[in-house]
Short mmCIF file of C-alpha atoms in Angstrom, two decimals:
data_model
loop_
_atom_site.label_atom_id
_atom_site.label_comp_id
_atom_site.label_asym_id
_atom_site.label_seq_id
_atom_site.Cartn_x
_atom_site.Cartn_y
_atom_site.Cartn_z
CA MET A 1 -31.00 40.34 -33.41
CA SER A 2 -27.75 42.01 -32.35
CA ARG A 3 -27.77 44.17 -35.73
CA GLU A 4 -31.49 44.95 -35.23
CA MET A 5 -30.69 46.30 -31.64
CA LEU A 6 -27.95 48.42 -32.98
CA GLN A 7 -30.24 49.78 -35.79
CA LEU A 8 -33.07 50.39 -33.29
CA ALA A 9 -30.88 52.38 -30.84
CA GLU A 10 -29.36 54.66 -33.62
CA ALA A 11 -32.72 55.11 -35.20
CA LEU A 12 -34.34 56.30 -31.91
CA ALA A 13 -31.33 58.39 -30.90
CA SER A 14 -31.44 60.15 -34.18
CA GLU A 15 -35.35 60.62 -34.19
CA LYS A 16 -35.46 62.04 -30.70
CA ASN A 17 -32.13 63.84 -31.01
CA VAL A 18 -30.70 62.21 -27.77
CA ASP A 19 -27.57 60.32 -27.01
CA THR A 20 -27.57 56.61 -28.11
CA GLU A 21 -26.47 55.87 -24.64
CA VAL A 22 -29.88 56.93 -23.40
CA VAL A 23 -31.44 54.41 -25.69
CA PHE A 24 -29.01 51.51 -24.85
CA LYS A 25 -29.64 52.12 -20.90
CA ALA A 26 -33.54 51.91 -21.56
CA LEU A 27 -33.09 48.59 -23.66
CA GLU A 28 -30.93 47.21 -20.86
CA PHE A 29 -33.64 48.15 -18.23
CA ALA A 30 -36.23 46.51 -20.39
CA LEU A 31 -34.31 43.32 -21.08
CA SER A 32 -33.58 43.06 -17.06
CA THR A 33 -37.27 43.56 -16.30
CA ALA A 34 -38.20 40.80 -18.71
CA ALA A 35 -35.60 38.55 -17.15
CA LYS A 36 -37.07 39.18 -13.60
CA LYS A 37 -40.59 38.42 -14.88
CA LYS A 38 -39.44 35.15 -16.57
CA ALA A 39 -37.80 33.90 -13.23
CA ASP A 40 -40.92 35.32 -11.36
CA ARG A 41 -38.72 37.04 -8.86
CA GLU A 42 -39.43 40.85 -9.16
CA HIS A 43 -37.28 41.73 -6.36
CA MET A 44 -34.10 40.16 -7.36
CA ASP A 45 -31.33 42.49 -8.99
CA VAL A 46 -30.59 41.85 -12.53
CA ARG A 47 -28.20 43.77 -14.70
CA VAL A 48 -28.08 43.63 -18.55
CA GLU A 49 -24.98 44.63 -20.41
CA ILE A 50 -25.41 45.45 -24.24
CA ASN A 51 -22.12 45.57 -26.29
CA ARG A 52 -22.16 49.07 -27.88
CA ASP A 53 -20.27 47.76 -30.92
CA ASN A 54 -21.97 44.58 -32.01
CA GLY A 55 -25.34 44.71 -30.15
CA GLU A 56 -24.73 41.38 -28.20
CA TYR A 57 -25.82 41.31 -24.64
CA ARG A 58 -25.36 39.42 -21.40
CA THR A 59 -27.49 39.04 -18.42
CA PHE A 60 -26.29 38.94 -14.80
CA ARG A 61 -28.07 38.24 -11.39
CA ARG A 62 -26.17 40.18 -8.54
CA TRP A 63 -26.16 40.37 -4.98
CA LEU A 64 -24.70 43.22 -2.70
CA ILE A 65 -21.99 41.88 -0.11
CA VAL A 66 -23.01 42.87 3.34
CA ALA A 67 -21.84 42.31 6.99
CA ASP A 68 -23.82 39.54 8.90
CA GLU A 69 -25.66 42.25 11.19
CA ASP A 70 -26.79 44.04 8.18
CA TYR A 71 -28.20 41.14 6.20
CA THR A 72 -31.84 41.78 5.51
CA TYR A 73 -32.86 40.95 1.90
CA PRO A 74 -31.89 37.55 0.56
CA ASP A 75 -32.96 38.10 -3.00
CA VAL A 76 -30.62 40.96 -3.38
CA GLU A 77 -27.87 40.39 -0.65
CA LYS A 78 -25.25 37.92 0.56
CA THR A 79 -23.27 38.03 3.80
CA ILE A 80 -19.32 38.17 3.43
CA GLU A 81 -19.25 34.83 5.22
CA GLU A 82 -21.67 33.22 2.79
CA ILE A 83 -19.74 34.31 -0.31
CA GLN A 84 -16.46 33.22 1.12
CA GLU A 85 -17.85 29.73 1.74
CA GLU A 86 -19.22 29.63 -1.88
CA ILE A 87 -16.01 31.00 -3.46
CA PRO A 88 -12.90 30.17 -1.27
CA GLY A 89 -10.25 32.63 -1.61
CA THR A 90 -12.39 35.47 -3.08
CA THR A 91 -11.16 38.93 -2.82
CA ILE A 92 -14.71 40.49 -2.94
CA GLN A 93 -15.32 43.02 -0.26
CA ILE A 94 -18.39 44.34 1.77
CA GLY A 95 -20.21 47.00 -0.47
CA GLU A 96 -19.16 45.18 -3.76
CA TYR A 97 -21.40 43.22 -6.01
CA TYR A 98 -21.18 39.37 -6.62
CA GLU A 99 -22.59 38.36 -10.20
CA GLU A 100 -23.69 35.14 -11.83
CA GLN A 101 -24.48 35.01 -15.43
CA LEU A 102 -27.81 34.04 -16.49
CA GLU A 103 -29.24 32.87 -19.82
CA ASN A 104 -30.42 35.78 -21.95
CA GLU A 105 -34.12 36.42 -22.16
CA GLY A 106 -35.36 36.82 -25.75
CA PHE A 107 -36.34 40.10 -26.81
CA GLY A 108 -39.88 39.06 -27.36
CA ARG A 109 -43.10 40.99 -27.88
CA GLN A 110 -43.67 41.89 -24.24
CA ALA A 111 -40.02 42.98 -23.74
CA ALA A 112 -40.19 45.07 -26.89
CA GLN A 113 -43.39 46.87 -25.60
CA THR A 114 -41.69 47.46 -22.29
CA ALA A 115 -38.69 48.61 -23.88
CA LYS A 116 -40.60 50.91 -26.06
CA GLN A 117 -42.34 52.56 -23.12
CA ILE A 118 -39.02 52.83 -21.09
CA ILE A 119 -37.20 54.26 -24.06
CA LEU A 120 -39.93 56.80 -24.68
CA GLN A 121 -39.94 57.72 -20.89
CA ARG A 122 -36.17 57.85 -20.93
CA ILE A 123 -36.08 60.03 -23.99
CA ARG A 124 -38.70 62.48 -22.63
CA ASP A 125 -36.48 62.58 -19.28
CA ALA A 126 -33.44 63.16 -21.41
CA GLU A 127 -35.26 66.08 -23.36
CA ARG A 128 -36.49 67.55 -20.16
CA GLU A 129 -32.86 67.38 -18.86
CA GLN A 130 -31.45 68.87 -22.06
CA ILE A 131 -34.12 71.74 -21.96
CA LEU A 132 -33.25 72.40 -18.26
CA GLU A 133 -29.49 72.36 -19.10
CA ASP A 134 -30.03 74.84 -21.90
CA PHE A 135 -32.21 77.12 -19.66
CA LEU A 136 -29.44 77.04 -16.93
CA ALA A 137 -26.60 77.77 -19.39
CA ARG A 138 -28.31 80.96 -20.24
CA LYS A 139 -27.97 82.24 -16.63
CA GLU A 140 -31.19 84.19 -16.68
CA ASP A 141 -32.18 85.77 -13.38
CA ILE A 142 -35.46 87.14 -14.59
CA VAL A 143 -37.60 85.05 -16.86
CA MET A 144 -40.85 85.65 -18.69
CA GLY A 145 -43.42 82.92 -19.20
CA VAL A 146 -47.02 82.01 -19.87
CA VAL A 147 -49.23 80.47 -17.17
CA LYS A 148 -49.85 76.76 -18.31
CA ARG A 149 -52.21 75.91 -15.42
CA VAL A 150 -52.97 76.89 -11.70
CA GLU A 151 -52.61 74.10 -9.28
CA ARG A 152 -53.38 74.01 -5.50
CA HIS A 153 -49.71 74.35 -4.50
CA GLY A 154 -48.76 76.94 -7.12
CA THR A 155 -48.83 78.05 -10.66
CA ILE A 156 -47.11 76.05 -13.53
CA VAL A 157 -45.33 78.63 -15.92
CA GLU A 158 -44.21 77.69 -19.25
CA ILE A 159 -40.83 79.16 -20.27
CA GLY A 160 -40.42 78.14 -23.86
CA LYS A 161 -40.41 74.53 -23.59
CA LEU A 162 -39.59 74.40 -19.90
CA ASP A 163 -42.34 74.13 -17.18
CA ALA A 164 -41.45 75.98 -14.04
CA LEU A 165 -43.14 76.20 -10.68
CA LEU A 166 -44.21 79.33 -8.98
CA PRO A 167 -45.08 78.19 -5.52
CA ARG A 168 -47.96 79.81 -3.48
CA ASP A 169 -45.59 81.11 -1.06
CA GLN A 170 -43.51 82.75 -3.64
CA MET A 171 -46.51 84.45 -5.00
CA ILE A 172 -47.39 88.07 -4.20
CA PRO A 173 -50.42 87.88 -1.66
CA ARG A 174 -53.80 88.30 -3.33
CA GLU A 175 -52.21 87.71 -6.79
CA ASN A 176 -54.20 85.49 -9.01
CA PHE A 177 -53.34 84.26 -12.41
CA ARG A 178 -55.47 82.65 -15.07
CA ASN A 179 -54.30 80.35 -18.01
CA GLY A 180 -52.54 82.34 -20.66
CA ASP A 181 -51.52 85.26 -18.47
CA ARG A 182 -47.83 86.40 -18.94
CA VAL A 183 -45.84 86.17 -15.74
CA ARG A 184 -42.33 87.71 -15.04
CA ALA A 185 -40.41 86.10 -12.05
CA LEU A 186 -37.02 85.49 -10.62
CA PHE A 187 -35.35 82.14 -10.94
CA LEU A 188 -34.92 81.08 -7.46
CA ARG A 189 -33.51 77.52 -7.46
CA VAL A 190 -33.86 73.93 -8.98
CA ASP A 191 -35.50 71.30 -6.87
CA GLU A 192 -35.71 67.50 -6.96
CA ILE A 193 -39.29 66.17 -7.47
CA GLY A 194 -39.59 63.51 -4.89
CA ASN A 195 -37.67 60.35 -5.54
CA THR A 196 -38.22 60.46 -9.34
CA GLY A 197 -34.81 62.08 -10.11
CA ARG A 198 -36.55 64.66 -12.08
CA LYS A 199 -35.71 68.26 -11.49
CA GLN A 200 -38.04 71.33 -11.18
CA VAL A 201 -37.24 75.06 -11.84
CA VAL A 202 -38.73 77.14 -8.96
CA LEU A 203 -39.60 80.72 -9.47
CA SER A 204 -40.24 83.69 -7.14
CA ARG A 205 -41.98 86.98 -7.14
CA THR A 206 -41.66 87.78 -3.48
CA SER A 207 -37.82 87.52 -3.15
CA ARG A 208 -35.96 90.82 -2.47
CA GLU A 209 -33.58 89.86 -5.20
CA PHE A 210 -36.57 90.04 -7.79
CA LEU A 211 -36.98 93.60 -6.59
CA VAL A 212 -33.36 94.53 -7.14
CA LYS A 213 -33.21 92.73 -10.61
CA LEU A 214 -36.29 94.71 -11.80
CA PHE A 215 -34.54 97.96 -10.93
CA GLU A 216 -31.46 96.76 -12.71
CA MET A 217 -33.66 96.25 -15.93
CA GLU A 218 -35.21 99.73 -15.48
CA VAL A 219 -32.05 101.74 -14.56
CA PRO A 220 -29.26 101.37 -17.11
CA GLU A 221 -26.82 103.27 -14.59
CA ILE A 222 -26.80 100.10 -12.40
CA GLU A 223 -25.60 97.92 -15.15
CA ASP A 224 -22.95 100.57 -16.08
CA GLY A 225 -21.68 100.50 -12.54
CA LEU A 226 -22.47 104.21 -12.07
CA LEU A 227 -25.10 103.29 -9.28
CA GLU A 228 -25.70 100.32 -7.10
CA ILE A 229 -28.42 99.01 -4.81
CA LYS A 230 -26.75 98.14 -1.42
CA GLU A 231 -29.72 96.63 0.43
CA ALA A 232 -33.37 95.87 -0.05
CA ALA A 233 -36.33 94.89 2.21
CA ARG A 234 -39.82 94.01 0.86
CA ASP A 235 -43.38 93.42 2.39
CA PRO A 236 -44.38 91.75 -0.86
CA GLY A 237 -47.39 93.43 -2.59
CA GLN A 238 -47.63 96.35 -0.08
CA ARG A 239 -44.28 98.21 0.52
CA ALA A 240 -40.61 97.90 -0.14
CA LYS A 241 -37.46 100.07 0.62
CA ILE A 242 -34.21 99.99 -1.35
CA ALA A 243 -31.00 101.62 -0.36
CA VAL A 244 -28.87 103.06 -3.16
CA LYS A 245 -25.54 104.46 -3.56
CA ALA A 246 -23.84 106.43 -6.34
CA ASN A 247 -20.49 105.45 -7.71
CA ASP A 248 -20.25 108.80 -9.57
CA ALA A 249 -20.69 112.07 -7.89
CA ARG A 250 -22.35 113.51 -10.70
CA ILE A 251 -25.38 111.08 -10.19
CA ASP A 252 -28.36 111.58 -8.00
CA PRO A 253 -29.04 107.97 -6.94
CA GLN A 254 -32.53 108.62 -5.66
CA GLY A 255 -33.73 110.66 -8.69
CA THR A 256 -32.03 108.33 -11.12
CA CYS A 257 -33.98 105.18 -9.72
CA ILE A 258 -37.15 107.21 -9.43
CA GLY A 259 -37.08 108.49 -13.07
CA VAL A 260 -38.70 111.44 -14.80
CA ARG A 261 -42.13 111.81 -13.06
CA GLY A 262 -41.59 108.48 -11.41
CA SER A 263 -41.57 106.54 -14.53
CA ARG A 264 -38.84 104.06 -13.64
CA VAL A 265 -40.08 103.31 -10.08
CA ASN A 266 -43.73 103.13 -11.28
CA ALA A 267 -42.56 100.57 -13.80
CA VAL A 268 -41.20 98.29 -10.90
CA THR A 269 -44.44 99.08 -8.84
CA ASN A 270 -46.86 98.01 -11.57
CA GLU A 271 -44.87 94.76 -12.03
CA LEU A 272 -45.20 94.08 -8.22
CA ALA A 273 -48.91 94.43 -8.11
CA GLY A 274 -48.85 98.07 -6.80
CA GLU A 275 -46.11 97.53 -4.15
CA ARG A 276 -45.04 101.05 -3.11
CA ILE A 277 -41.42 101.46 -3.07
CA ASP A 278 -39.30 103.92 -1.01
CA VAL A 279 -35.93 104.83 -2.42
CA VAL A 280 -33.57 105.79 0.35
CA LEU A 281 -29.72 106.87 0.29
CA TRP A 282 -27.39 104.22 1.55
CA SER A 283 -24.69 105.50 4.14
CA PRO A 284 -21.78 103.74 5.64
CA GLU A 285 -22.66 105.57 8.95
CA THR A 286 -25.03 103.62 11.03
CA ALA A 287 -26.86 106.72 12.39
CA GLN A 288 -27.29 108.35 9.00
CA PHE A 289 -28.40 105.05 7.32
CA VAL A 290 -31.06 104.55 9.99
CA ILE A 291 -32.41 108.01 9.54
CA ASN A 292 -32.63 107.66 5.78
CA ALA A 293 -34.20 104.25 6.15
CA LEU A 294 -37.09 105.59 8.31
CA SER A 295 -38.11 108.07 5.60
CA PRO A 296 -40.56 109.81 5.25
CA ALA A 297 -40.55 110.11 9.02
CA GLU A 298 -38.34 112.82 10.43
CA VAL A 299 -35.88 111.68 13.23
CA SER A 300 -35.04 113.95 16.24
CA ARG A 301 -32.05 111.92 17.39
CA ILE A 302 -30.77 108.35 17.79
CA VAL A 303 -28.91 106.43 20.48
CA ILE A 304 -26.78 103.43 19.11
CA ASP A 305 -26.20 100.45 21.47
CA GLU A 306 -23.37 98.42 19.83
CA ASP A 307 -23.50 95.63 22.21
CA LYS A 308 -27.18 94.86 21.64
CA HIS A 309 -27.02 95.87 18.01
CA ALA A 310 -29.95 98.11 18.69
CA VAL A 311 -30.81 101.68 18.03
CA ASP A 312 -33.12 103.99 20.02
CA VAL A 313 -34.88 106.27 17.55
CA ILE A 314 -36.36 109.33 19.21
CA VAL A 315 -38.97 111.28 17.08
CA ALA A 316 -41.49 114.17 17.73
CA GLU A 317 -45.04 113.26 18.81
CA ASP A 318 -46.47 114.00 15.37
CA GLN A 319 -43.94 111.75 13.54
CA LEU A 320 -44.47 108.70 15.75
CA ALA A 321 -47.33 107.19 13.63
CA LEU A 322 -45.36 107.89 10.44
CA ALA A 323 -42.17 106.33 11.66
CA ILE A 324 -43.86 103.21 12.94
CA GLY A 325 -46.19 102.92 9.81
CA ARG A 326 -49.39 100.95 9.48
CA GLY A 327 -49.07 97.72 11.50
CA GLY A 328 -45.41 98.55 12.27
CA GLN A 329 -44.60 98.33 8.61
CA ASN A 330 -42.34 101.27 8.13
CA VAL A 331 -39.99 100.47 11.17
CA ARG A 332 -40.02 96.79 10.39
CA LEU A 333 -38.85 97.30 6.87
CA ALA A 334 -36.22 100.00 7.87
CA ALA A 335 -34.83 97.41 10.47
CA ASP A 336 -34.64 94.82 7.79
CA LEU A 337 -32.84 97.28 5.44
CA THR A 338 -30.32 98.37 8.02
CA GLY A 339 -29.88 95.07 9.83
CA TRP A 340 -30.34 96.84 13.18
CA GLN A 341 -33.06 96.49 15.98
CA LEU A 342 -34.98 99.82 15.91
CA ASN A 343 -36.83 101.04 18.98
CA ILE A 344 -39.05 104.04 18.18
CA MET A 345 -40.08 106.34 20.95
CA THR A 346 -41.21 109.88 21.39
CA VAL A 347 -38.95 112.73 22.85
CA ALA A 348 -41.06 112.58 26.11
CA GLU A 349 -40.85 108.78 26.31
CA ALA A 350 -36.94 109.03 25.68
CA GLU A 351 -36.45 111.70 28.58
CA GLU A 352 -38.64 109.55 30.91
CA ARG A 353 -36.54 106.53 30.30
CA ASN A 354 -33.30 108.48 30.54
CA GLU A 355 -34.40 109.84 33.77
CA ALA A 356 -35.29 106.29 34.98
CA GLU A 357 -31.75 105.02 33.86
CA ASN A 358 -30.06 107.97 35.47
CA THR A 359 -32.00 107.38 38.75
CA ALA A 360 -30.89 103.87 38.73
CA ILE A 361 -27.35 104.63 38.17
CA ARG A 362 -27.48 107.29 40.87
CA ASN A 363 -28.83 104.86 43.32
CA LEU A 364 -26.07 102.28 42.31
CA PHE A 365 -23.25 104.82 43.14
CA ILE A 366 -24.91 106.06 46.34
CA GLN A 367 -25.34 102.42 47.52
CA HIS A 368 -22.05 100.93 46.55
CA LEU A 369 -19.57 103.81 46.64
CA ASN A 370 -21.05 105.35 49.79
CA VAL A 371 -21.41 108.84 48.40
CA ASP A 372 -24.04 111.57 48.76
CA GLU A 373 -26.49 112.36 46.02
CA GLU A 374 -24.49 115.37 44.74
CA THR A 375 -21.38 113.31 44.06
CA ALA A 376 -23.58 110.63 42.50
CA ASP A 377 -25.19 113.15 40.23
CA VAL A 378 -21.83 114.49 39.11
CA LEU A 379 -20.62 111.06 38.13
CA VAL A 380 -23.94 110.49 36.11
CA GLU A 381 -23.42 113.90 34.40
CA GLU A 382 -19.93 113.08 33.40
CA GLY A 383 -21.17 109.96 31.69
CA PHE A 384 -20.20 107.22 34.23
CA ALA A 385 -22.78 104.36 34.12
CA THR A 386 -21.13 101.38 35.84
CA LEU A 387 -18.91 100.76 38.79
CA GLU A 388 -16.49 99.16 36.36
CA GLU A 389 -16.05 102.71 34.69
CA VAL A 390 -15.36 104.35 38.09
CA ALA A 391 -12.85 101.64 39.02
CA TYR A 392 -10.93 101.49 35.80
CA VAL A 393 -11.28 104.87 33.95
CA PRO A 394 -7.66 106.37 33.81
CA VAL A 395 -7.07 108.63 36.98
CA SER A 396 -6.16 111.62 34.66
CA GLU A 397 -9.75 111.56 33.13
CA MET A 398 -11.33 111.65 36.62
CA LEU A 399 -9.06 114.37 37.77
CA GLU A 400 -10.63 116.65 35.18
CA ILE A 401 -13.91 116.64 36.85
CA GLU A 402 -14.42 119.73 38.64
CA GLY A 403 -14.06 119.44 42.50
CA PHE A 404 -12.32 116.11 42.29
CA ASP A 405 -8.81 115.88 43.72
CA GLU A 406 -6.47 112.94 43.73
CA ALA A 407 -7.59 111.79 47.34
CA ILE A 408 -11.25 111.72 46.17
CA VAL A 409 -10.56 109.88 42.91
CA GLU A 410 -8.45 107.19 44.81
CA THR A 411 -11.28 106.72 47.45
CA LEU A 412 -13.91 106.42 44.67
CA ARG A 413 -11.81 103.93 42.72
CA ASN A 414 -11.08 101.70 45.69
CA ARG A 415 -14.60 101.73 46.74
CA ALA A 416 -15.75 100.76 43.33
CA ARG A 417 -13.20 97.90 43.09
CA ASP A 418 -14.33 96.57 46.58
CA ALA A 419 -17.97 96.63 45.43
CA ILE A 420 -17.15 95.03 42.13
CA LEU A 421 -15.59 92.12 44.17
CA THR A 422 -18.42 91.94 46.71
CA LEU A 423 -21.06 91.75 44.02
CA ALA A 424 -19.16 89.11 42.25
CA ILE A 425 -18.91 86.96 45.32
CA ALA A 426 -22.71 87.50 45.95
CA SER A 427 -23.53 86.51 42.53
CA GLU A 428 -21.58 83.17 42.85
CA GLU A 429 -23.39 82.43 46.09
CA LYS A 430 -26.64 83.14 44.25
CA LEU A 431 -25.71 80.61 41.53
CA GLU A 432 -25.62 77.93 44.19
CA ASP A 433 -29.34 78.44 44.60
CA VAL A 434 -30.12 77.79 40.95
CA ALA A 435 -31.60 74.35 40.42
CA GLU A 436 -29.59 71.81 38.57
CA ASP A 437 -32.13 71.08 35.75
CA MET A 438 -32.13 74.80 34.96
CA LYS A 439 -28.28 74.87 34.79
CA THR A 440 -28.35 72.08 32.05
CA LEU A 441 -31.14 73.74 29.78
CA ASP A 442 -30.13 73.84 26.01
CA GLY A 443 -29.02 77.41 25.22
CA ILE A 444 -28.33 78.73 28.72
CA ASP A 445 -24.78 79.85 30.00
CA GLN A 446 -23.28 80.99 33.14
CA GLU A 447 -23.54 84.74 32.33
CA MET A 448 -27.32 84.19 31.61
CA LEU A 449 -27.62 82.19 34.76
CA ARG A 450 -26.10 84.95 36.79
CA ASP A 451 -28.43 87.49 35.35
CA LEU A 452 -31.35 85.34 36.07
CA ALA A 453 -30.17 84.39 39.64
CA GLN A 454 -29.73 88.28 40.34
CA ALA A 455 -33.47 88.74 39.23
CA GLY A 456 -34.56 85.89 41.57
CA ILE A 457 -35.21 83.35 38.84
CA THR A 458 -33.57 80.26 40.16
CA ASN A 459 -35.72 77.24 38.96
CA ARG A 460 -36.99 75.96 35.83
CA ASP A 461 -40.69 76.71 36.23
CA ASP A 462 -39.88 80.51 37.13
CA LEU A 463 -37.96 80.60 33.96
CA ALA A 464 -40.69 79.03 31.89
CA GLU A 465 -43.17 81.61 33.05
CA LEU A 466 -41.12 84.53 31.72
CA SER A 467 -42.11 86.01 28.41
CA VAL A 468 -39.59 86.37 25.61
CA ASP A 469 -39.41 90.20 26.33
CA GLU A 470 -38.99 89.80 30.01
CA LEU A 471 -36.03 87.41 29.45
CA ILE A 472 -34.48 89.84 26.94
CA GLU A 473 -34.60 92.50 29.46
CA ILE A 474 -33.04 90.53 32.25
CA THR A 475 -30.31 88.98 30.24
CA GLY A 476 -29.77 91.04 27.19
CA VAL A 477 -29.82 88.12 24.79
CA SER A 478 -31.31 88.05 21.32
CA GLU A 479 -34.92 87.25 20.56
CA GLU A 480 -34.01 84.00 18.97
CA GLU A 481 -31.91 83.09 22.02
CA ALA A 482 -34.61 83.91 24.42
CA LYS A 483 -37.15 81.91 22.57
CA LYS A 484 -34.87 78.85 22.50
CA VAL A 485 -34.18 79.00 26.30
CA ILE A 486 -37.88 79.46 27.20
CA LEU A 487 -39.07 76.62 24.84
CA ALA A 488 -36.45 74.42 26.43
CA ALA A 489 -37.71 75.49 29.99
CA ARG A 490 -41.28 74.70 29.20
CA ALA A 491 -40.62 71.34 27.49
CA HIS A 492 -41.35 69.32 30.65
CA TRP A 493 -44.74 70.97 30.86
CA PHE A 494 -45.67 69.37 27.39
CA ASN A 495 -44.15 66.11 28.42
CA GLU A 496 -46.40 66.00 31.47
CA GLU A 497 -49.48 66.72 29.67
CA ASN A 498 -48.73 64.08 27.13
#
């Protein structure tokens, strides 16, 4: 029997082109299964060990050693106290296995049939694993395959001997495949399939990286390092933008990517189900990059707010629809491409907003600096926007303002400092009016609480009734932070309903 087992292992390994270790492990599993059936204890833990040199094997029943409080399954567990009573002086520890040797189960017809099934399954698994390893070793970013079948959750694509999954959410909208269609996609990742231990290659046709790789295939200058794609943004199947930069001054990056009569960009568009692609120039300057990203719209001017990481984009009335795009598509892609929040407005809207801001600042100075409207207008025209700027801008800069002497400057600075202190004290007093359950909300901090208290929002229900935009306007936080705080504020409503 020992010799037969060795011959069987070697024959199967040779026939299926897998390691003999795979066959041995399958045989061990089959023998352990047979032993459990003989004992009529399918839940007990049995281990079989085959000697790889002579084919002899031994059978063991084993228990995991656990602490008293973790003891749950008597068929496969023993407590540390129990094992110490059975074997005085043992050094076995919690987490280790205690084993008892059993009589070997004969390798009969049933065991042989089980072993055969297990071996074939293990061999298939090993073959799949080998195919996957070979695929990963090639390090292919873009793969070409044939549709094997279309399922509810996605499309199975055959790449050589490998079956890969193109999930529904990684397919271009309204894109339908039939069996036998050729498909090009990006290798996205490798997923585990449930608890089976098997792995599944996952593909994507919606990833922005797929767009970049397609251009790399069509534009040799990218591979040569003469040109690079710095950023990309996509609305899969509809429109995309790429930002390109030339590393060689002799190259026109846009023209190179577009190709003669649009041949290169059209090849990518055809692969992406007609997705229209804008090729724009990348720039290290935020202002210029934003202007380029909003192409084909013409931008009149922009205002950058570094603190809010936002850009106000001012365009002529006839350019507004083009800048925003259908359904906001153009501005959304431009924002994604640049990484900045873009606020599109007409010249008239910008002037109206600037006037409103200037009026607010003017009233602030009149109220807290005790100055007339003319002096307040001078400060606004000189670019002062806060009391802090008046209080702490160097005296020399304020003395450069026409009509301001040392006495006026000193008076304004002292009044500004007094006003800042008074407002700070008032702000702290308003914090006392804020409800305790609002102070402890997830995502809220002292600065946000001050802004809310200043706006008269002092309890959880008032906060919960705010929209995301209103909270952003009051506190200046990001959209994600605003959503988090409002959801936390509304949580008790849902709990009460339940």
